[in-house]
Tab-separated table of C-alpha atoms and ligand atoms in Angstrom:
chain	number	residue	atom	x	y	z
Z	194	MET	CA	-2.140	48.681	189.264
Z	195	PRO	CA	-1.719	50.310	185.507
Z	196	LYS	CA	1.530	50.754	184.662
Z	197	LYS	CA	2.836	54.774	184.215
Z	198	THR	CA	3.237	55.499	180.291
Z	199	SER	CA	5.859	58.573	179.605
Z	200	ASN	CA	4.481	60.545	176.754
Z	201	LYS	CA	8.003	61.304	176.058
Z	202	ASP	CA	9.414	60.379	173.068
Z	203	PRO	CA	12.106	57.731	173.956
Z	204	GLU	CA	14.949	59.159	171.792
Z	205	GLU	CA	14.540	61.866	174.619
Z	206	VAL	CA	14.733	59.658	177.176
Z	207	LYS	CA	17.372	57.436	175.968
Z	208	LYS	CA	19.291	61.090	175.539
Z	209	THR	CA	19.242	62.262	179.335
Z	210	LYS	CA	22.790	61.059	180.538
Z	211	ILE	CA	23.645	63.705	182.014
Z	212	GLN	CA	26.931	64.065	180.454
Z	213	THR	CA	25.247	64.797	177.428
Z	214	LEU	CA	23.410	67.695	175.803
Z	215	LEU	CA	19.552	68.342	176.195
Z	216	ARG	CA	18.177	67.902	172.933
Z	217	GLY	CA	18.558	70.592	170.178
Z	218	PHE	CA	20.343	72.808	172.998
Z	219	ARG	CA	24.380	73.241	171.262
Z	220	ASP	CA	27.784	74.331	172.267
Z	221	ILE	CA	29.576	77.154	170.811
Z	222	LEU	CA	33.313	75.824	170.810
Z	223	PRO	CA	36.447	78.455	170.640
Z	224	GLU	CA	36.695	76.272	167.456
Z	225	GLU	CA	33.568	78.478	166.000
Z	226	GLN	CA	33.717	81.862	167.891
Z	227	ALA	CA	36.013	83.278	164.736
Z	228	ILE	CA	33.079	82.978	162.493
Z	229	TRP	CA	30.450	84.472	165.185
Z	230	ASP	CA	32.239	87.095	165.894
Z	231	ARG	CA	32.496	88.247	162.826
Z	232	VAL	CA	28.447	87.647	162.205
Z	233	GLU	CA	28.142	89.450	165.352
Z	234	GLU	CA	30.544	92.249	164.260
Z	235	VAL	CA	28.588	92.885	161.714
Z	236	ALA	CA	25.062	93.164	162.748
Z	237	ALA	CA	26.605	95.740	165.372
Z	238	ARG	CA	28.136	97.709	162.957
Z	239	LEU	CA	25.629	98.216	160.789
Z	240	SER	CA	22.932	98.569	163.679
Z	241	ASN	CA	25.394	101.224	164.663
Z	242	ASP	CA	25.169	103.262	161.304
Z	243	TYR	CA	21.928	103.240	161.153
Z	244	SER	CA	21.412	104.711	164.714
Z	245	TYR	CA	19.750	101.508	166.482
Z	246	GLY	CA	20.905	101.750	170.206
Z	247	ARG	CA	21.550	98.102	171.832
Z	248	ILE	CA	19.582	96.677	174.491
Z	249	ARG	CA	19.961	93.842	176.158
Z	250	LEU	CA	16.743	92.342	177.324
Z	251	PRO	CA	16.392	89.327	180.035
Z	252	ILE	CA	15.325	85.961	179.071
Z	253	LEU	CA	12.725	85.249	181.807
Z	254	GLU	CA	8.758	87.292	181.360
Z	255	LYS	CA	5.792	86.885	182.581
Z	256	ARG	CA	4.841	83.932	180.974
Z	257	ASN	CA	1.396	85.569	179.820
Z	258	LEU	CA	3.655	88.205	177.842
Z	259	PHE	CA	3.981	86.012	175.183
Z	260	GLU	CA	0.310	84.389	175.458
Z	261	ARG	CA	-1.286	87.575	174.947
Z	262	THR	CA	0.571	89.524	171.918
Z	263	ILE	CA	2.009	86.044	170.228
Z	264	GLY	CA	-1.309	84.765	170.559
Z	265	LYS	CA	-2.289	81.745	172.067
Z	266	GLY	CA	-3.181	79.744	168.971
Z	267	THR	CA	0.292	79.722	167.627
Z	268	ASP	CA	2.650	76.949	167.705
Z	269	ILE	CA	5.428	79.093	169.464
Z	270	VAL	CA	3.230	79.857	172.286
Z	271	GLU	CA	0.595	76.307	172.661
Z	272	LYS	CA	3.789	74.263	171.648
Z	273	GLU	CA	6.515	75.567	172.006
Z	274	LEU	CA	7.038	77.709	175.075
Z	275	PHE	CA	9.991	76.950	177.888
Z	276	ALA	CA	7.190	77.924	180.451
Z	277	PHE	CA	7.113	77.117	184.589
Z	278	GLU	CA	6.143	77.913	187.979
Z	279	ASP	CA	8.594	79.608	189.535
Z	280	GLN	CA	9.687	79.518	193.241
Z	281	GLY	CA	7.032	82.213	194.140
Z	282	GLY	CA	4.928	80.627	192.065
Z	283	ASP	CA	4.745	83.075	189.339
Z	284	LYS	CA	3.947	81.847	185.519
Z	285	VAL	CA	7.363	82.836	183.847
Z	286	ALA	CA	8.945	81.723	179.934
Z	287	MET	CA	11.525	81.979	178.654
Z	288	ARG	CA	11.314	84.351	175.930
Z	289	PRO	CA	10.873	82.671	172.448
Z	290	GLU	CA	11.249	85.912	170.204
Z	291	ALA	CA	12.063	89.453	171.548
Z	292	THR	CA	9.360	91.618	170.017
Z	293	ALA	CA	7.052	91.452	172.611
Z	294	GLN	CA	9.700	92.083	175.097
Z	295	ILE	CA	11.027	95.144	173.251
Z	296	ALA	CA	7.671	96.714	173.443
Z	297	ARG	CA	7.352	95.657	176.848
Z	298	ALA	CA	9.902	97.693	177.173
Z	299	TYR	CA	9.029	100.381	175.296
Z	300	ILE	CA	6.318	101.237	177.419
Z	301	GLU	CA	7.826	100.244	180.494
Z	302	HIS	CA	10.300	102.620	180.242
Z	303	GLY	CA	8.458	105.435	178.856
Z	304	MET	CA	10.429	105.719	175.172
Z	305	ILE	CA	7.723	106.878	174.195
Z	306	ASN	CA	8.486	110.392	175.281
Z	307	LYS	CA	11.670	110.415	173.366
Z	308	PRO	CA	12.204	111.376	169.957
Z	309	GLN	CA	10.315	108.760	167.690
Z	310	PRO	CA	11.164	106.396	166.431
Z	311	VAL	CA	13.330	105.171	168.954
Z	312	LYS	CA	15.256	102.099	167.111
Z	313	LEU	CA	16.606	99.581	169.296
Z	314	TRP	CA	18.697	96.032	168.368
Z	315	TYR	CA	19.216	92.764	170.718
Z	316	PHE	CA	21.527	89.916	169.846
Z	317	GLY	CA	20.629	86.896	172.380
Z	318	PRO	CA	19.592	83.647	172.424
Z	319	MET	CA	15.864	82.693	171.724
Z	320	PHE	CA	14.166	79.051	173.027
Z	321	ARG	CA	11.868	77.222	171.551
Z	322	TYR	CA	10.224	73.641	171.897
Z	323	ASP	CA	11.073	73.004	168.348
Z	324	ARG	CA	11.556	69.604	166.759
Z	325	PRO	CA	15.404	69.565	166.185
Z	326	GLN	CA	16.574	69.164	162.708
Z	327	ALA	CA	19.454	70.893	160.615
Z	328	GLY	CA	18.871	74.618	161.416
Z	329	ARG	CA	16.915	74.429	163.669
Z	330	TYR	CA	17.509	74.183	167.688
Z	331	ARG	CA	15.947	74.623	170.752
Z	332	GLN	CA	17.705	77.598	171.810
Z	333	PHE	CA	19.244	79.426	168.908
Z	334	TRP	CA	20.523	83.385	168.612
Z	335	GLN	CA	18.691	86.249	166.989
Z	336	TRP	CA	20.165	89.240	165.947
Z	337	GLY	CA	17.086	91.955	166.041
Z	338	LEU	CA	16.230	94.965	164.882
Z	339	GLU	CA	12.873	97.047	165.616
Z	340	ALA	CA	11.815	100.793	165.203
Z	341	LEU	CA	9.148	101.697	167.038
Z	342	GLY	CA	7.048	105.466	167.256
Z	343	SER	CA	6.619	105.435	163.475
Z	344	ASP	CA	4.339	103.959	160.643
Z	345	ASP	CA	5.798	105.620	157.795
Z	346	SER	CA	6.737	102.772	154.901
Z	347	ILE	CA	10.329	104.304	154.481
Z	348	LEU	CA	11.172	102.737	157.907
Z	349	ASP	CA	9.662	99.206	156.166
Z	350	ALA	CA	12.393	99.532	153.274
Z	351	GLN	CA	15.421	100.793	154.860
Z	352	LEU	CA	15.014	98.080	158.000
Z	353	ILE	CA	15.163	95.524	154.899
Z	354	LEU	CA	17.968	97.288	153.474
Z	355	ILE	CA	20.059	97.253	156.245
Z	356	ILE	CA	19.907	93.295	156.568
Z	357	ASP	CA	19.972	93.268	152.864
Z	358	ARG	CA	23.363	95.383	153.310
Z	359	PHE	CA	23.911	92.405	156.377
Z	360	PHE	CA	24.431	89.156	153.775
Z	361	LYS	CA	25.944	91.302	151.144
Z	362	GLU	CA	28.539	91.900	153.517
Z	363	LEU	CA	28.890	88.337	154.803
Z	364	GLY	CA	29.106	86.770	151.165
Z	365	LEU	CA	25.077	85.355	150.975
Z	366	ASN	CA	23.211	86.323	148.034
Z	367	VAL	CA	19.623	86.447	149.376
Z	368	VAL	CA	16.202	87.041	148.408
Z	369	PHE	CA	13.266	89.103	150.517
Z	370	LYS	CA	9.730	87.724	150.139
Z	371	ILE	CA	7.048	89.987	151.067
Z	372	ASN	CA	4.169	90.767	151.431
Z	373	SER	CA	0.879	93.308	153.466
Z	374	LEU	CA	-1.296	91.909	155.298
Z	375	GLY	CA	-3.584	95.415	155.596
Z	376	THR	CA	-4.693	96.040	159.235
Z	377	VAL	CA	-6.370	93.704	162.005
Z	378	GLU	CA	-10.123	94.379	160.466
Z	379	THR	CA	-8.575	92.655	157.360
Z	380	ARG	CA	-6.946	90.349	158.634
Z	381	ARG	CA	-10.537	89.318	160.251
Z	382	GLU	CA	-12.203	89.366	156.737
Z	383	TYR	CA	-9.566	87.572	154.742
Z	384	VAL	CA	-9.276	84.983	157.268
Z	385	MET	CA	-13.143	84.750	157.403
Z	386	GLU	CA	-12.994	84.154	153.348
Z	387	LEU	CA	-10.063	81.598	153.968
Z	388	VAL	CA	-12.070	79.327	156.183
Z	389	SER	CA	-15.052	79.338	153.559
Z	390	TYR	CA	-12.552	78.406	150.703
Z	391	PHE	CA	-10.728	75.891	152.156
Z	392	LYS	CA	-13.958	74.426	153.833
Z	393	GLN	CA	-15.156	73.402	150.672
Z	394	PHE	CA	-12.105	70.981	150.513
Z	395	ARG	CA	-12.333	69.853	154.571
Z	396	LYS	CA	-12.782	66.265	153.041
Z	397	LYS	CA	-9.269	66.252	150.789
Z	398	LEU	CA	-7.703	67.839	154.083
Z	399	SER	CA	-4.844	66.504	156.488
Z	400	GLU	CA	-5.594	65.899	160.017
Z	401	VAL	CA	-3.036	69.134	160.687
Z	402	ASP	CA	-4.561	71.417	158.441
Z	403	LYS	CA	-7.678	70.219	159.306
Z	404	LYS	CA	-6.662	71.910	163.099
Z	405	ARG	CA	-5.283	74.636	160.914
Z	406	LEU	CA	-8.471	75.568	159.524
Z	407	THR	CA	-10.400	75.771	162.849
Z	408	LYS	CA	-7.388	76.948	164.885
Z	409	ASN	CA	-5.278	79.346	162.815
Z	410	PRO	CA	-6.424	79.324	159.362
Z	411	LEU	CA	-3.780	81.573	157.858
Z	412	ARG	CA	-1.306	78.779	159.133
Z	413	LEU	CA	-2.609	76.520	156.448
Z	414	LEU	CA	-1.588	78.778	153.925
Z	415	ASP	CA	2.587	77.514	154.819
Z	416	SER	CA	1.272	74.115	154.959
Z	417	LYS	CA	3.513	72.158	153.047
Z	418	GLU	CA	1.011	69.093	153.205
Z	419	GLU	CA	0.550	66.487	150.486
Z	420	GLY	CA	-2.509	68.441	147.608
Z	421	MET	CA	-2.034	71.922	149.436
Z	422	ALA	CA	0.156	73.424	146.649
Z	423	GLU	CA	-2.702	72.820	144.217
Z	424	LEU	CA	-5.181	74.209	146.317
Z	425	LYS	CA	-3.644	77.054	146.874
Z	426	VAL	CA	-3.689	78.316	143.741
Z	427	ASP	CA	-7.263	79.394	143.731
Z	428	ALA	CA	-6.804	80.376	147.189
Z	429	PRO	CA	-8.059	83.864	147.679
Z	430	GLN	CA	-5.508	86.395	148.291
Z	431	ILE	CA	-5.055	89.061	151.478
Z	432	VAL	CA	-3.793	91.614	148.516
Z	433	ASP	CA	-7.544	91.825	147.215
Z	434	TRP	CA	-8.715	92.710	150.545
Z	435	LEU	CA	-6.403	95.543	151.271
Z	436	ASP	CA	-7.490	98.916	151.964
Z	437	ASP	CA	-6.681	101.807	150.562
Z	438	ASP	CA	-4.041	103.003	152.673
Z	439	SER	CA	-2.203	99.579	153.571
Z	440	LYS	CA	-2.459	99.360	149.515
Z	441	GLN	CA	-0.526	102.839	149.538
Z	442	HIS	CA	2.232	101.934	152.184
Z	443	PHE	CA	2.396	99.242	150.765
Z	444	MET	CA	3.059	100.527	147.215
Z	445	LYS	CA	5.886	102.691	148.331
Z	446	VAL	CA	7.815	100.055	150.549
Z	447	ILE	CA	8.079	98.426	147.515
Z	448	GLU	CA	9.204	101.507	145.698
Z	449	TYR	CA	11.685	102.184	148.389
Z	450	LEU	CA	13.338	99.133	147.674
Z	451	ASP	CA	13.455	99.232	143.787
Z	452	GLU	CA	15.006	102.248	144.423
Z	453	ALA	CA	17.870	100.662	146.856
Z	454	ASP	CA	17.860	97.646	144.535
Z	455	VAL	CA	17.221	95.489	147.043
Z	456	ALA	CA	16.159	92.209	145.585
Z	457	TYR	CA	12.354	90.904	146.378
Z	458	GLU	CA	9.539	89.092	145.505
Z	459	LEU	CA	6.084	89.196	146.041
Z	460	ASP	CA	4.825	86.779	147.869
Z	461	PRO	CA	0.905	86.700	148.164
Z	462	PHE	CA	0.451	83.816	150.680
Z	463	LEU	CA	3.185	85.186	153.007
Z	464	VAL	CA	1.315	85.719	156.273
Z	465	ARG	CA	3.268	84.786	158.934
Z	466	GLY	CA	2.276	82.894	162.140
Z	467	LEU	CA	2.164	85.347	165.012
Z	468	ASP	CA	-0.659	87.819	165.697
Z	469	TYR	CA	0.847	90.849	166.262
Z	470	TYR	CA	1.979	91.726	162.624
Z	471	ASN	CA	-0.283	93.720	160.165
Z	472	ARG	CA	0.659	95.840	156.708
Z	473	THR	CA	4.484	94.805	155.745
Z	474	VAL	CA	6.072	91.243	156.409
Z	475	PHE	CA	8.769	89.649	154.766
Z	476	GLU	CA	10.889	87.115	154.953
Z	477	VAL	CA	14.806	86.668	154.029
Z	478	VAL	CA	15.536	83.211	151.853
Z	479	LEU	CA	18.842	82.687	150.165
Z	480	ALA	CA	18.478	83.334	146.600
Z	481	SER	CA	18.203	80.265	144.367
Z	482	ASP	CA	22.343	80.649	143.236
Z	483	ASP	CA	23.635	79.854	146.184
Z	484	ASN	CA	23.361	76.238	148.146
Z	485	SER	CA	20.300	76.073	150.096
Z	486	VAL	CA	20.790	75.108	153.489
Z	487	ALA	CA	17.454	73.490	153.635
Z	488	GLN	CA	14.226	75.700	152.320
Z	489	ASN	CA	14.071	77.334	156.030
Z	490	ALA	CA	14.247	81.323	156.407
Z	491	LEU	CA	17.535	83.100	157.403
Z	492	GLY	CA	15.201	85.673	159.427
Z	493	GLY	CA	11.606	87.135	159.165
Z	494	GLY	CA	9.913	90.501	160.577
Z	495	GLY	CA	7.078	92.445	159.896
Z	496	ARG	CA	4.823	95.421	161.132
Z	497	TYR	CA	3.211	95.162	164.347
Z	498	ASP	CA	1.005	98.776	164.818
Z	499	ASP	CA	-1.531	97.840	167.267
Z	500	LEU	CA	0.677	96.035	169.609
Z	501	ILE	CA	1.818	99.013	171.860
Z	502	PRO	CA	-1.505	100.188	172.282
Z	503	GLN	CA	-2.948	96.447	172.838
Z	504	LEU	CA	0.193	96.368	175.596
Z	505	GLY	CA	-1.445	99.359	177.464
Z	506	GLY	CA	1.097	101.920	175.572
Z	507	ARG	CA	-0.774	104.618	173.733
Z	508	GLU	CA	-2.445	104.826	170.765
Z	509	GLU	CA	-0.949	105.384	167.507
Z	510	VAL	CA	2.837	104.034	167.906
Z	511	GLY	CA	3.669	102.305	164.589
Z	512	ALA	CA	6.233	99.756	165.165
Z	513	ILE	CA	8.359	97.590	162.362
Z	514	GLY	CA	10.834	95.161	163.493
Z	515	ALA	CA	13.352	91.732	162.724
Z	516	ALA	CA	15.113	88.957	163.315
Z	517	ILE	CA	17.430	87.067	162.111
Z	518	GLY	CA	18.603	83.279	162.807
Z	519	ILE	CA	22.141	83.280	163.523
Z	520	GLU	CA	22.529	80.025	162.904
Z	521	ARG	CA	21.037	79.467	159.889
Z	522	VAL	CA	23.565	82.531	158.614
Z	523	ILE	CA	26.341	80.812	159.887
Z	524	LEU	CA	25.105	77.084	157.943
Z	525	ALA	CA	24.769	78.829	154.972
Z	526	MET	CA	28.260	80.767	155.214
Z	527	LYS	CA	29.726	77.267	155.775
Z	528	GLU	CA	27.884	75.666	153.111
Z	529	LYS	CA	29.079	78.184	150.730
Z	530	GLY	CA	32.732	77.385	152.343
Z	531	ILE	CA	33.126	80.929	153.813
Z	532	GLU	CA	35.416	80.212	156.488
Z	533	PHE	CA	37.695	81.883	158.998
Z	534	PRO	CA	40.834	81.531	160.442
Z	535	LYS	CA	40.211	79.404	163.693
Z	536	GLN	CA	42.871	80.657	166.181
Z	537	ARG	CA	44.178	84.421	166.597
Z	538	LYS	CA	47.091	85.406	165.261
Z	539	VAL	CA	50.164	84.712	167.368
Z	540	ASP	CA	53.438	86.453	166.292
Z	541	VAL	CA	55.229	85.604	169.454
Z	542	PHE	CA	55.801	82.639	171.235
Z	543	PHE	CA	57.287	82.686	174.674
Z	544	CYS	CA	59.659	79.242	175.967
Z	545	GLN	CA	60.863	78.748	179.049
Z	546	LEU	CA	63.215	75.937	180.873
Z	547	GLY	CA	63.277	75.433	184.222
Z	548	ASP	CA	60.482	76.699	187.260
Z	549	ALA	CA	62.427	79.730	187.636
Z	550	ALA	CA	62.019	80.429	184.056
Z	551	ARG	CA	58.290	79.529	183.957
Z	552	ARG	CA	57.765	82.490	186.735
Z	553	LYS	CA	59.609	85.036	185.609
Z	554	GLY	CA	57.625	83.914	182.501
Z	555	LEU	CA	54.569	84.941	183.988
Z	556	LEU	CA	55.553	88.984	184.138
Z	557	VAL	CA	57.619	89.009	180.911
Z	558	PHE	CA	54.277	87.422	179.113
Z	559	GLU	CA	52.109	90.557	180.645
Z	560	GLU	CA	54.136	92.629	179.497
Z	561	PHE	CA	53.693	91.853	175.467
Z	562	ARG	CA	50.144	91.910	176.694
Z	563	LYS	CA	49.940	94.593	178.234
Z	564	ALA	CA	52.034	96.428	174.911
Z	565	SER	CA	49.404	94.522	172.279
Z	566	VAL	CA	51.494	91.928	171.256
Z	567	SER	CA	50.129	88.908	170.531
Z	568	ILE	CA	51.588	86.337	172.066
Z	569	ALA	CA	50.640	82.811	173.508
Z	570	GLU	CA	52.942	80.158	175.668
Z	571	ALA	CA	52.892	76.472	176.614
Z	572	PHE	CA	53.495	76.676	180.549
Z	573	GLY	CA	52.495	73.101	180.697
Z	574	LYS	CA	55.258	71.631	178.476
Z	575	GLY	CA	58.478	70.899	179.564
Z	576	SER	CA	61.060	70.280	176.317
Z	577	LEU	CA	62.091	73.515	174.114
Z	578	LYS	CA	61.367	71.697	171.576
Z	579	ALA	CA	57.824	70.876	172.180
Z	580	GLN	CA	57.694	74.266	172.623
Z	581	LEU	CA	59.579	75.355	169.346
Z	582	GLU	CA	57.230	73.331	167.971
Z	583	ALA	CA	53.845	74.753	169.362
Z	584	ALA	CA	55.209	78.102	168.188
Z	585	ASP	CA	55.899	76.932	164.745
Z	586	LYS	CA	52.023	75.195	164.748
Z	587	GLN	CA	50.682	79.073	165.778
Z	588	GLY	CA	52.174	80.800	162.717
Z	589	ALA	CA	54.709	82.687	165.696
Z	590	LYS	CA	57.380	84.480	163.503
Z	591	ILE	CA	59.611	85.436	167.070
Z	592	ALA	CA	60.006	83.024	170.174
Z	593	LEU	CA	61.180	83.808	173.327
Z	594	ILE	CA	63.601	81.666	175.254
Z	595	LEU	CA	63.820	82.194	179.024
Z	596	GLY	CA	66.308	79.375	180.798
Z	597	GLN	CA	68.179	79.396	184.254
Z	598	LYS	CA	71.275	81.415	182.883
Z	599	GLU	CA	68.757	83.936	181.373
Z	600	VAL	CA	67.276	84.574	184.312
Z	601	LEU	CA	70.118	85.017	186.119
Z	602	ASP	CA	71.653	87.297	183.695
Z	603	GLU	CA	68.461	89.434	182.811
Z	604	THR	CA	68.086	88.130	180.048
Z	605	ILE	CA	66.558	86.236	177.157
Z	606	ILE	CA	67.120	84.696	174.079
Z	607	VAL	CA	64.995	86.132	171.173
Z	608	ARG	CA	65.016	83.612	168.223
Z	609	ASP	CA	63.735	84.501	164.146
Z	610	MET	CA	61.276	81.293	163.876
Z	611	ASP	CA	62.130	81.817	160.014
Z	612	SER	CA	65.785	81.772	159.518
Z	613	GLY	CA	66.556	80.141	163.509
Z	614	ALA	CA	69.080	83.158	163.904
Z	615	GLN	CA	69.154	83.900	168.196
Z	616	GLU	CA	70.181	86.937	169.710
Z	617	ILE	CA	70.483	87.400	173.602
Z	618	VAL	CA	68.908	90.776	175.137
Z	619	ASP	CA	68.257	92.691	178.247
Z	620	VAL	CA	64.739	91.463	179.547
Z	621	LYS	CA	64.027	95.084	179.980
Z	622	LYS	CA	64.460	96.581	176.847
Z	623	VAL	CA	62.613	93.236	174.871
Z	624	VAL	CA	59.441	94.502	174.480
Z	625	GLU	CA	60.077	97.381	172.405
Z	626	MET	CA	63.220	94.898	170.536
Z	627	VAL	CA	60.400	92.574	169.114
Z	628	LYS	CA	58.129	95.151	168.265
Z	629	LYS	CA	60.601	96.611	166.054
Z	630	GLN	CA	61.429	93.725	164.634
Z	631	LEU	CA	57.619	92.686	163.941
Z	632	GLN	CA	57.418	95.641	162.005
Z	633	LYS	CA	59.942	94.980	159.385
U	794	AMP	P1	10.513	84.074	163.517
U	794	AMP	O1	10.589	84.762	164.613
U	794	AMP	O2	10.042	82.841	163.769
U	794	AMP	O3	10.117	84.940	162.168
U	794	AMP	O4	12.131	83.772	163.522
U	794	AMP	C1	13.302	84.848	162.474
U	794	AMP	C2	14.102	83.648	162.459
U	794	AMP	O5	14.986	82.799	163.275
U	794	AMP	C3	13.875	82.540	161.238
U	794	AMP	O6	13.866	82.768	160.287
U	794	AMP	C4	15.645	81.554	161.607
U	794	AMP	O7	16.030	82.103	161.191
U	794	AMP	C5	15.260	81.741	163.332
U	794	AMP	N1	14.802	80.785	163.942
U	794	AMP	C6	13.324	80.632	164.625
U	794	AMP	N2	13.282	79.495	165.098
U	794	AMP	C7	14.455	78.728	164.614
U	794	AMP	C8	15.013	77.723	165.591
U	794	AMP	N3	14.192	76.797	166.039
U	794	AMP	N4	16.319	77.112	165.324
U	794	AMP	C9	17.155	77.940	164.718
U	794	AMP	N5	16.633	78.822	164.441
U	794	AMP	C10	15.483	79.368	164.094
């Protein structure tokens, strides 16, 4: 009998021990939460400031939602979708991005009947069976903004401006690469032109690029294969195919960006891979004066004016959206040395001696927590010395010490960690007293 061969990468087979993570997946540990919280806080605040409302979308959707919108010929759908049949036989997929879902939700909840544009934001994990490397994972988080129900170019510019503010607040210098794809027809005509241009050089193309030529010719423009940079120089540029309306639209976006002092570069070869884009498309990258993680984009977006009608919604619903990759933002911040305290600030540390003190300690701890005083403990430790060391390590200003005697007397010892001075106080009054002392 012929031996069964597995088409799995040997690296992958080796790593399928159950006590290890799946390749391309990560745990985000407590030490990293401060930086994650900071990024999410800025994203949430800016979204709200610009009247975007939060939407929480499911991770699983019908598979054909992604196939029909992102496009069957794209890598995301063809190679990277985590898709399976569920127990009921439905073909489902884990979302590789959220724009298609947003469009679905907009139609499904009749948001067309609300004042337009409807502005939505999300923050959540996406899944793509990508080749893992620095800044590229199979589960990654995106902050996304989508404005549906208007094709006004001011929305394009405002979206870019919000993202620019986001990076500025986080301490990163970025540049937007920007282009216009025109209408669906423009794109179709342009693709034909592109194919006939690259066909002349078919022999020079790599195998990968030959495939792109037949399957997804626009991707040729992103190609990093050898020799492509030279071939691209004389390739037709989509800007020459733009219809007048799209040209006007694009000019306005640029004018608004100039006005708002956003750093951008026109990139005639930026096309973005997905089928649903039209008119404005952009990507955001680190400016050259910031250390670059890899040459990867931190985020990207564009218009998808035809997506809603394509999904069965009403005509003439223009829309624009963008998504920022959170892991890449954090990586860039770390590379630039933008760090955050690893632990929360602790003002008070509770120390106990003996079982009765521990039991009473649970209640004392609760009183402080309710009064919003930041307090920590080490109930698992026995010796006072070890507990005071822990208090010191966490930077507590005050240590509370409760022993057998204090429990009986209903008192507690308050120790100033700097001077070492101690005072015995009534346990019922300790919260107020400590609060006052901390305010000094
Ligand atoms: P896209 O929808 O492909 O334009 O992705 C938008 C942003 O999400 C990118 O610019 C990245 O920052 C981030 N991103 C996309 N794919 C990955 C991935 N596999 N791992 C980490 N971040 C990703």
